[in-house]
XYZ file of C-alpha atoms in Angstrom:
560
model
C -0.066 -0.032 -0.037
C 2.893 2.444 -0.082
C 4.196 3.244 3.118
C 1.300 1.190 4.250
C 0.097 1.596 0.778
C 1.855 -1.119 -0.986
C -0.242 -3.719 0.732
C -3.037 -4.638 -1.639
C -4.899 -7.192 0.225
C -6.181 -5.052 2.981
C -6.445 -1.502 4.158
C -4.798 -0.399 7.326
C -7.100 0.761 10.141
C -5.697 3.744 12.042
C -7.004 5.425 15.120
C -4.366 8.260 15.569
C -5.359 11.839 15.461
C -5.849 11.011 11.887
C -3.984 7.886 11.009
C -0.977 7.697 8.803
C 0.230 8.282 5.258
C 3.016 8.599 2.592
C 5.393 9.835 -0.388
C 7.615 12.288 -2.556
C 9.044 15.759 -3.127
C 9.180 19.104 -1.901
C 9.800 21.899 0.548
C 7.056 22.164 3.081
C 6.233 25.129 5.195
C 4.510 25.981 8.352
C 1.924 28.501 7.013
C -1.484 27.689 8.490
C -3.106 28.863 5.313
C -1.135 26.368 3.280
C -3.640 24.150 1.485
C -3.522 21.161 -0.682
C -4.205 22.904 -3.996
C -1.441 21.913 -6.416
C -0.495 18.949 -4.271
C -2.406 16.418 -6.285
C -0.023 13.706 -7.512
C 2.777 15.077 -5.551
C 4.198 14.675 -2.129
C 6.203 16.744 0.306
C 9.162 14.921 1.876
C 12.066 17.295 1.533
C 13.958 15.145 -1.047
C 17.668 15.215 -0.595
C 20.446 12.868 -2.070
C 22.476 10.738 0.314
C 25.547 12.939 -0.189
C 23.754 15.796 1.676
C 22.780 13.746 4.698
C 24.600 12.860 7.859
C 25.766 9.288 8.586
C 23.872 8.106 11.639
C 21.270 9.714 13.939
C 18.315 8.251 15.734
C 14.920 8.830 14.155
C 12.204 8.950 16.972
C 8.903 7.775 15.646
C 5.722 7.995 17.678
C 3.116 5.202 17.576
C -0.336 5.271 19.279
C 0.046 1.419 20.045
C 2.975 -0.810 20.174
C 1.861 -3.863 18.273
C 1.174 -7.194 19.634
C 0.877 -8.755 16.138
C 3.696 -8.042 13.627
C 2.305 -10.442 11.037
C 0.676 -8.178 8.570
C -1.100 -11.021 6.988
C -2.996 -11.817 10.233
C -6.310 -10.207 10.919
C -4.968 -8.393 13.911
C -1.830 -7.182 12.072
C -3.180 -4.479 9.809
C -2.966 -1.505 12.055
C -1.084 1.511 10.674
C 1.510 1.582 13.448
C 2.365 -2.083 12.903
C 2.664 -1.626 9.182
C 5.071 1.245 9.576
C 7.437 -0.901 11.427
C 7.169 -4.040 9.217
C 7.638 -2.077 5.960
C 11.179 -1.360 6.991
C 11.763 -5.106 7.333
C 9.519 -7.055 4.949
C 9.828 -7.235 1.107
C 7.278 -5.978 -1.448
C 7.690 -6.770 -5.064
C 6.372 -3.367 -6.347
C 6.467 0.167 -4.950
C 4.292 3.165 -5.610
C 5.354 6.681 -6.756
C 3.762 10.080 -6.026
C 1.082 9.327 -8.667
C 0.306 5.865 -7.128
C 1.805 4.128 -10.098
C 3.393 0.745 -9.138
C 6.737 -0.257 -10.625
C 9.046 -3.166 -10.025
C 11.048 -2.943 -6.706
C 14.507 -3.723 -7.998
C 15.807 -4.447 -4.569
C 13.747 -7.582 -4.686
C 12.945 -8.370 -8.355
C 14.850 -8.115 -11.565
C 11.546 -8.418 -13.415
C 7.949 -9.180 -12.573
C 5.555 -9.437 -15.475
C 2.601 -11.067 -17.060
C 3.619 -13.726 -19.403
C 0.116 -14.955 -20.232
C -3.376 -13.524 -19.901
C -5.334 -16.726 -20.502
C -4.645 -18.294 -18.129
C -3.178 -15.414 -16.311
C 0.482 -16.175 -15.555
C 2.908 -13.957 -13.592
C 6.666 -14.699 -13.590
C 9.059 -13.158 -11.089
C 12.777 -13.167 -11.416
C 14.076 -12.457 -7.955
C 17.110 -10.421 -7.191
C 19.731 -13.116 -6.243
C 21.173 -10.717 -3.673
C 17.947 -10.634 -1.682
C 18.242 -12.619 1.564
C 16.526 -13.193 4.886
C 18.227 -12.590 8.090
C 19.882 -15.947 8.281
C 21.375 -15.510 4.793
C 18.788 -17.685 2.984
C 17.952 -16.344 -0.421
C 14.335 -15.298 -1.120
C 12.887 -18.037 -3.297
C 9.768 -19.443 -4.868
C 9.147 -21.269 -1.649
C 8.398 -18.014 0.146
C 5.802 -17.198 -2.569
C 4.225 -20.643 -2.394
C 3.979 -20.558 1.400
C 2.389 -17.117 1.436
C -0.147 -18.154 -1.263
C -1.167 -21.263 0.738
C -1.372 -19.333 4.116
C -3.472 -16.596 2.669
C -5.645 -18.439 0.097
C -8.334 -19.274 2.572
C -8.084 -22.957 1.900
C -6.681 -23.743 5.359
C -8.981 -21.965 7.923
C -6.303 -22.497 10.634
C -4.468 -19.453 9.211
C -6.278 -16.493 10.660
C -5.627 -14.164 7.715
C -6.686 -10.550 7.336
C -7.755 -11.047 3.701
C -7.652 -13.686 0.973
C -7.959 -11.138 -1.854
C -5.851 -12.162 -4.875
C -4.380 -15.190 -3.212
C -7.688 -17.016 -3.344
C -7.489 -16.560 -7.150
C -4.149 -18.390 -7.448
C -4.177 -21.930 -8.837
C -0.513 -22.756 -8.018
C 3.005 -21.397 -7.439
C 5.878 -23.180 -9.078
C 9.628 -23.106 -9.249
C 11.067 -21.776 -12.547
C 14.482 -22.398 -13.984
C 16.144 -21.633 -10.580
C 15.011 -21.239 -6.956
C 14.740 -17.452 -7.634
C 12.458 -17.863 -10.678
C 8.777 -17.916 -9.654
C 5.788 -18.784 -11.747
C 2.327 -17.988 -10.476
C -0.682 -19.345 -12.336
C -4.041 -17.941 -11.581
C -7.298 -19.914 -11.722
C -9.159 -16.610 -11.892
C -7.931 -13.386 -13.405
C -6.763 -10.768 -10.914
C -6.409 -7.158 -12.273
C -4.407 -5.850 -9.345
C -1.829 -8.597 -9.687
C 1.017 -6.228 -8.828
C -0.307 -6.113 -5.300
C 0.323 -9.756 -4.670
C 3.298 -10.648 -2.452
C 3.368 -7.179 -1.040
C 4.666 -7.676 2.547
C 6.195 -11.047 1.680
C 6.917 -13.106 4.828
C 9.391 -15.955 4.937
C 8.220 -19.511 4.203
C 9.588 -20.517 7.611
C 6.837 -18.569 9.436
C 4.005 -19.111 6.807
C 3.874 -22.909 6.833
C 2.732 -23.585 10.392
C -0.531 -21.933 11.462
C 0.657 -21.622 15.024
C 3.680 -19.640 13.937
C 1.616 -17.666 11.576
C -0.981 -16.766 14.209
C 1.184 -16.436 17.301
C 4.832 -16.277 16.331
C 4.908 -12.681 15.503
C 3.025 -11.397 18.552
C 5.945 -10.217 20.732
C 8.477 -9.063 18.137
C 9.359 -9.165 14.365
C 10.956 -12.589 13.674
C 12.830 -11.862 10.482
C 13.904 -9.225 7.991
C 14.859 -8.883 4.394
C 14.683 -5.043 4.407
C 17.107 -2.157 5.049
C 16.527 -2.370 8.748
C 16.187 -5.312 11.209
C 14.663 -5.756 14.625
C 16.952 -4.792 17.558
C 14.950 -4.698 20.802
C 11.587 -4.194 22.392
C 10.998 -2.852 25.900
C 7.269 -3.348 26.681
C 7.609 -1.577 30.010
C 9.082 1.547 28.425
C 6.936 0.963 25.383
C 9.778 1.325 22.924
C 10.780 -0.770 19.897
C 14.125 -0.234 18.086
C 15.208 -1.102 14.555
C 18.833 -0.804 13.362
C 20.412 -1.124 9.892
C 20.336 -4.716 8.527
C 23.967 -5.968 8.120
C 22.697 -8.458 5.404
C 21.042 -5.634 3.328
C 22.224 -5.388 -0.251
C 20.613 -2.235 -1.350
C 21.392 1.459 -0.609
C 22.947 1.781 2.822
C 20.549 3.324 5.425
C 21.622 6.716 6.662
C 20.117 6.343 10.198
C 21.642 4.519 13.088
C 18.332 3.624 14.675
C 14.609 4.012 14.135
C 13.016 4.215 17.604
C 9.245 3.675 17.753
C 7.839 5.040 20.978
C 4.287 4.502 22.127
C 2.737 7.807 23.078
C -1.001 8.472 23.484
C -2.325 10.526 20.588
C -3.383 13.413 22.799
C 0.177 13.657 24.213
C 2.088 13.591 20.853
C 1.930 17.284 20.150
C 3.417 17.995 23.465
C 6.141 15.461 22.959
C 6.951 16.989 19.488
C 7.153 20.501 20.976
C 9.406 19.155 23.669
C 11.712 17.575 21.097
C 11.055 14.048 22.334
C 9.995 12.824 18.946
C 10.914 13.916 15.390
C 7.621 14.151 13.668
C 3.923 13.987 14.330
C 1.032 12.838 12.151
C -1.268 15.784 12.354
C -4.006 14.215 10.290
C -7.344 15.926 10.734
C -6.562 17.344 14.146
C -6.853 21.093 13.994
C -5.659 21.561 17.564
C -2.616 19.481 16.873
C -2.001 21.580 13.714
C -2.194 24.727 15.792
C 0.225 23.282 18.389
C 2.770 22.241 15.746
C 2.815 25.455 13.614
C 4.814 27.544 16.184
C 7.307 24.898 17.097
C 10.795 26.204 16.368
C 12.641 24.356 13.756
C 9.558 22.577 12.534
C 7.602 22.638 9.270
C 4.284 21.173 8.195
C 4.459 18.981 5.086
C 1.203 18.227 3.120
C 0.067 16.027 0.369
C -3.089 14.622 -1.040
C -3.439 10.907 0.026
C -5.881 8.053 -0.283
C -6.682 8.001 3.468
C -10.135 8.866 4.803
C -12.251 9.086 7.964
C -15.584 7.311 8.084
C -18.260 5.899 10.368
C -18.750 2.112 10.266
C -22.339 0.859 10.957
C -23.164 -2.424 12.598
C -25.686 -4.280 10.555
C -25.198 -7.676 12.000
C -28.242 -9.797 12.821
C -29.735 -8.558 16.103
C -28.227 -5.132 15.949
C -30.404 -2.164 16.365
C -29.170 -1.029 12.911
C -29.737 -4.367 11.222
C -32.238 -2.785 8.850
C -30.602 -1.072 6.012
C -33.545 1.444 5.707
C -32.930 2.524 9.284
C -29.232 2.976 8.536
C -29.884 5.045 5.420
C -32.435 7.193 7.177
C -29.933 7.951 9.898
C -27.168 8.681 7.409
C -29.319 11.399 5.836
C -29.475 13.239 9.145
C -25.675 13.612 9.305
C -24.456 16.797 7.797
C -21.018 15.537 6.439
C -20.121 18.862 4.940
C -20.314 20.600 8.332
C -18.203 17.765 9.901
C -15.631 18.065 7.184
C -15.290 21.816 7.383
C -15.236 21.921 11.199
C -12.822 19.097 11.530
C -10.147 19.963 8.910
C -11.184 23.356 7.487
C -8.202 24.992 9.262
C -5.866 22.546 7.530
C -7.673 22.218 4.182
C -9.778 25.420 3.544
C -11.735 23.689 0.782
C -12.619 20.613 2.857
C -15.608 18.645 1.660
C -17.151 15.146 2.160
C -15.638 12.019 0.424
C -18.326 10.585 -1.842
C -17.003 7.291 -3.133
C -16.209 4.150 -1.202
C -13.674 2.836 -3.687
C -11.908 5.782 -5.125
C -10.652 8.935 -3.458
C -10.077 12.336 -4.949
C -6.774 12.410 -6.672
C -7.400 9.078 -8.421
C -8.693 9.503 -12.019
C -11.692 7.186 -11.542
C -13.176 9.038 -8.581
C -16.911 9.805 -8.962
C -19.291 11.555 -6.655
C -21.990 8.908 -6.084
C -23.317 9.886 -2.542
C -26.580 11.407 -3.603
C -28.527 8.701 -1.703
C -27.385 10.015 1.567
C -27.495 13.712 0.840
C -28.100 15.654 3.992
C -31.876 16.032 4.607
C -32.989 15.788 8.250
C -36.695 16.181 7.385
C -36.522 13.225 4.924
C -34.622 11.249 7.493
C -37.302 11.886 10.143
C -40.105 11.055 7.624
C -38.366 7.708 6.794
C -37.953 6.822 10.340
C -41.636 7.553 11.045
C -42.535 5.238 8.129
C -40.340 2.450 9.569
C -42.336 2.600 12.739
C -39.751 4.520 14.860
C -42.093 7.182 16.188
C -41.083 10.184 18.240
C -42.135 9.883 21.902
C -40.739 12.837 23.813
C -37.109 13.432 22.814
C -36.406 9.966 21.569
C -38.054 7.667 19.037
C -39.546 4.338 20.005
C -40.813 1.183 18.252
C -42.522 -1.586 20.017
C -41.524 0.036 23.345
C -37.801 0.010 22.482
C -35.920 3.291 22.227
C -33.807 4.118 19.182
C -30.496 4.345 21.019
C -27.198 3.942 19.161
C -23.977 3.078 20.971
C -21.101 5.014 19.375
C -17.796 3.356 20.458
C -14.707 5.538 20.160
C -11.143 5.126 21.443
C -9.757 7.296 24.232
C -7.278 10.131 23.503
C -8.345 10.497 19.861
C -9.666 14.040 19.641
C -10.992 13.577 16.068
C -13.164 10.607 16.983
C -14.490 12.470 20.015
C -15.341 15.530 18.034
C -17.030 13.605 15.236
C -19.031 11.546 17.800
C -20.326 14.688 19.594
C -21.426 16.302 16.197
C -23.149 13.065 15.217
C -24.784 12.908 18.649
C -26.171 16.510 18.232
C -27.258 15.948 14.610
C -29.132 12.769 15.377
C -30.709 14.135 18.520
C -32.477 16.627 16.147
C -34.519 13.824 14.617
C -35.029 11.945 17.894
C -32.209 9.377 17.651
C -30.219 9.025 20.895
C -26.465 8.441 20.654
C -24.604 7.113 23.674
C -20.916 7.802 23.236
C -18.780 5.018 24.794
C -15.106 5.811 25.171
C -12.981 2.740 25.514
C -9.187 2.332 25.944
C -7.326 2.841 22.734
C -5.367 -0.387 23.119
C -8.647 -2.295 23.336
C -10.606 -0.380 20.774
C -9.818 -2.588 17.765
C -9.247 -5.854 19.557
C -12.180 -5.966 21.907
C -14.733 -3.732 20.040
C -14.233 -3.242 16.338
C -12.967 -6.675 15.563
C -15.653 -8.263 17.807
C -18.627 -6.285 16.315
C -19.092 -4.763 19.677
C -20.619 -1.370 18.641
C -23.545 0.171 16.781
C -21.446 2.843 15.021
C -17.722 3.602 15.337
C -15.230 6.045 13.874
C -11.648 5.524 12.672
C -9.522 6.078 9.572
C -8.727 3.778 6.634
C -5.269 4.130 5.208
C -5.808 3.782 1.457
C -3.898 2.317 -1.468
C -3.355 3.226 -5.158
C -5.001 -0.136 -6.054
C -8.450 0.231 -4.330
C -10.426 -2.351 -6.151
C -8.412 -5.152 -4.600
C -7.557 -3.475 -1.281
C -11.169 -2.669 -0.426
C -12.618 -6.058 -1.189
C -11.946 -7.138 2.390
C -14.057 -4.264 3.638
C -17.062 -4.397 1.392
C -17.452 -8.071 0.473
C -19.605 -9.977 2.842
C -18.315 -13.477 3.573
C -20.669 -15.889 5.421
C -17.767 -17.138 7.668
C -14.738 -14.854 7.646
C -15.105 -11.263 8.867
C -11.991 -10.041 6.962
C -12.367 -6.299 7.470
C -16.168 -6.014 7.080
C -16.598 -5.258 10.744
C -20.186 -4.176 10.443
C -21.231 -7.425 8.625
C -23.039 -5.538 5.890
C -23.155 -6.519 2.165
C -24.890 -8.683 -0.382
C -24.375 -10.896 -3.375
C -24.491 -8.094 -5.807
C -21.601 -6.237 -4.214
C -19.636 -9.492 -3.795
C -19.918 -10.153 -7.574
C -19.090 -6.670 -8.673
C -16.008 -6.531 -6.435
C -14.932 -10.005 -7.576
C -15.517 -9.133 -11.252
C -13.627 -5.876 -10.845
C -10.683 -7.741 -9.247
C -10.706 -10.160 -12.200
C -10.789 -7.473 -14.910
C -7.359 -6.858 -16.463
C -8.560 -3.821 -18.483
C -8.069 -0.704 -16.300
C -11.151 1.184 -17.701
C -13.574 -1.792 -17.316
C -12.243 -2.496 -13.854
C -13.025 1.056 -12.774
C -16.501 0.837 -14.289
C -17.239 -2.293 -12.270
C -15.693 -0.713 -9.098
C -17.924 2.369 -9.408
C -20.986 0.199 -9.903
C -20.058 -1.596 -6.677
C -19.774 1.810 -4.937
C -23.315 2.604 -6.012
C -24.518 -0.637 -4.430
C -22.474 -0.034 -1.237
C -24.243 3.281 -0.671
C -27.584 1.496 -0.978
C -26.651 -0.904 1.858
C -25.827 1.815 4.336
C -22.553 -0.021 4.977
C -20.587 2.986 6.174
C -20.833 6.734 6.097
C -17.757 8.336 4.528
C -16.726 11.620 6.161
C -13.843 13.253 4.497
C -10.443 12.494 2.940
C -7.940 12.595 5.713
C -5.282 15.287 5.348
C -1.770 13.906 4.889
C -0.286 16.640 7.156
C 2.926 15.885 8.932
C 4.683 18.177 11.483
C 8.433 17.329 11.289
C 11.722 18.828 12.165
C 13.023 20.864 9.205
C 16.449 19.183 9.145
C 14.973 15.769 8.289
C 15.003 14.655 4.720
C 13.077 12.132 2.599
C 10.252 11.926 5.072
C 6.977 13.806 5.498
C 3.732 13.692 3.612
C 4.121 10.752 1.322
C 0.687 11.113 -0.413
C 0.266 8.059 -2.692
C 3.782 6.837 -2.517
C 5.754 4.259 -0.587
C 8.297 5.054 2.108
C 11.928 4.365 1.320
C 13.330 3.868 4.842
C 16.917 3.606 3.794
C 16.777 7.207 2.486
C 15.453 8.927 5.592
C 18.135 11.016 7.315
C 19.223 14.295 8.848
C 20.609 17.060 6.612
C 24.290 17.883 7.132
């Protein structure tokens, strides 16, 4: 998914002041009026050549949660903070540029191409220099093991998504151990996203190791950095340069990931305890960062977005799609967008497509079904039998009360929840805001369907038709990332057909048809595209607002 963007199979869920993002060139600046106009298909990372950077230095990286699952392929491993650690260690065959265009990652592949379209065959020629930590070369066996672990065939592997892998028929050895032949049983249009975050065969063959082996620490590396230490008491994890790395030598001596609650990160940045802060959609954080001496704010347009997930599971108070849609019409998304991020992006407006974001050429505004109209919302709830009795609606003696579960210390979620609470109160829908510990938010609430509505950010990808399948397809058994359990066969088929379409134009048409159907179900209410705004020390190069691009960890450094 790029920084987290090169991963195709799933999106990354993030609960930080606004989540996390990525890629490419530029100067930056701390002018509060600085907006994202002109930033489309660009990034702002203070690009500098290695010759202008110091050798060494500790890069202090804040995380909202120090992961307890470093296997990105596991259902609990897709948090943004976890991905930002593992992307420094784990190979991906392609990488994205500022336009979101994927190209071969030459550190890992000499070539990767389609050699047949019917059947679809992909052949990889691996870089013979690419090795795991024990010196073992990357080989076709790593590809084969990851395919089998993530295909869904063996339910013992608790995988985050089977997208793409379930369409593979077989993985074979080519002329050498470093020649990989992948034959698809179904066509997969976003094939370049396969084997992003490639884990070693040694940890992908045993379900117990797959599910539990990566919980305490990263077990292996074939990236520019390697795991050094973790101190759970101090809540610090450290990476150091990988002595087996064959690519461009990293400039940093260490990357130090430090767990700091989201509401304390701005203070830590101002006190010079960390080197950057992901501002995201937090206006108060933005205002605290702007005056910090020696700091700049770097911005780019990125595929990340805030949303409200609705719980439509059987027995939920929002099980009826008509109730969900009526309620969504009572939420003024324009007001939320402008109030939440207007100080950062003066032209802030709602996001109106579940598949594509603004900045991608296939984006279409398709949100007319939930256009703000509180009178219509009230009328529809009346027709559904939810009649106003006093301040709250009731049906068959039951109050229409929605439990909005949000994490502690995330100002953005709190602000959004309060606004939604006020807006829905105007039509007689009561919202109880339940604030839960951030470290339990995903594990005990989101993943377990323990909410009526909830707010967090998705970190997007430049290949959204495949990456979003795990969110919008409804599987009768596996949850994947459809945490609200909402969907239907029409959406499943459109997403599956889009994934199988090798023609870019036709794939986009199918994906946009799927988006139309997703709106009809009341699956989730999109709020706004999340600003990729990073407060960072001005002497740091090759890091900042990455936009649609991938991180290049070995290039991060301090200017001489």
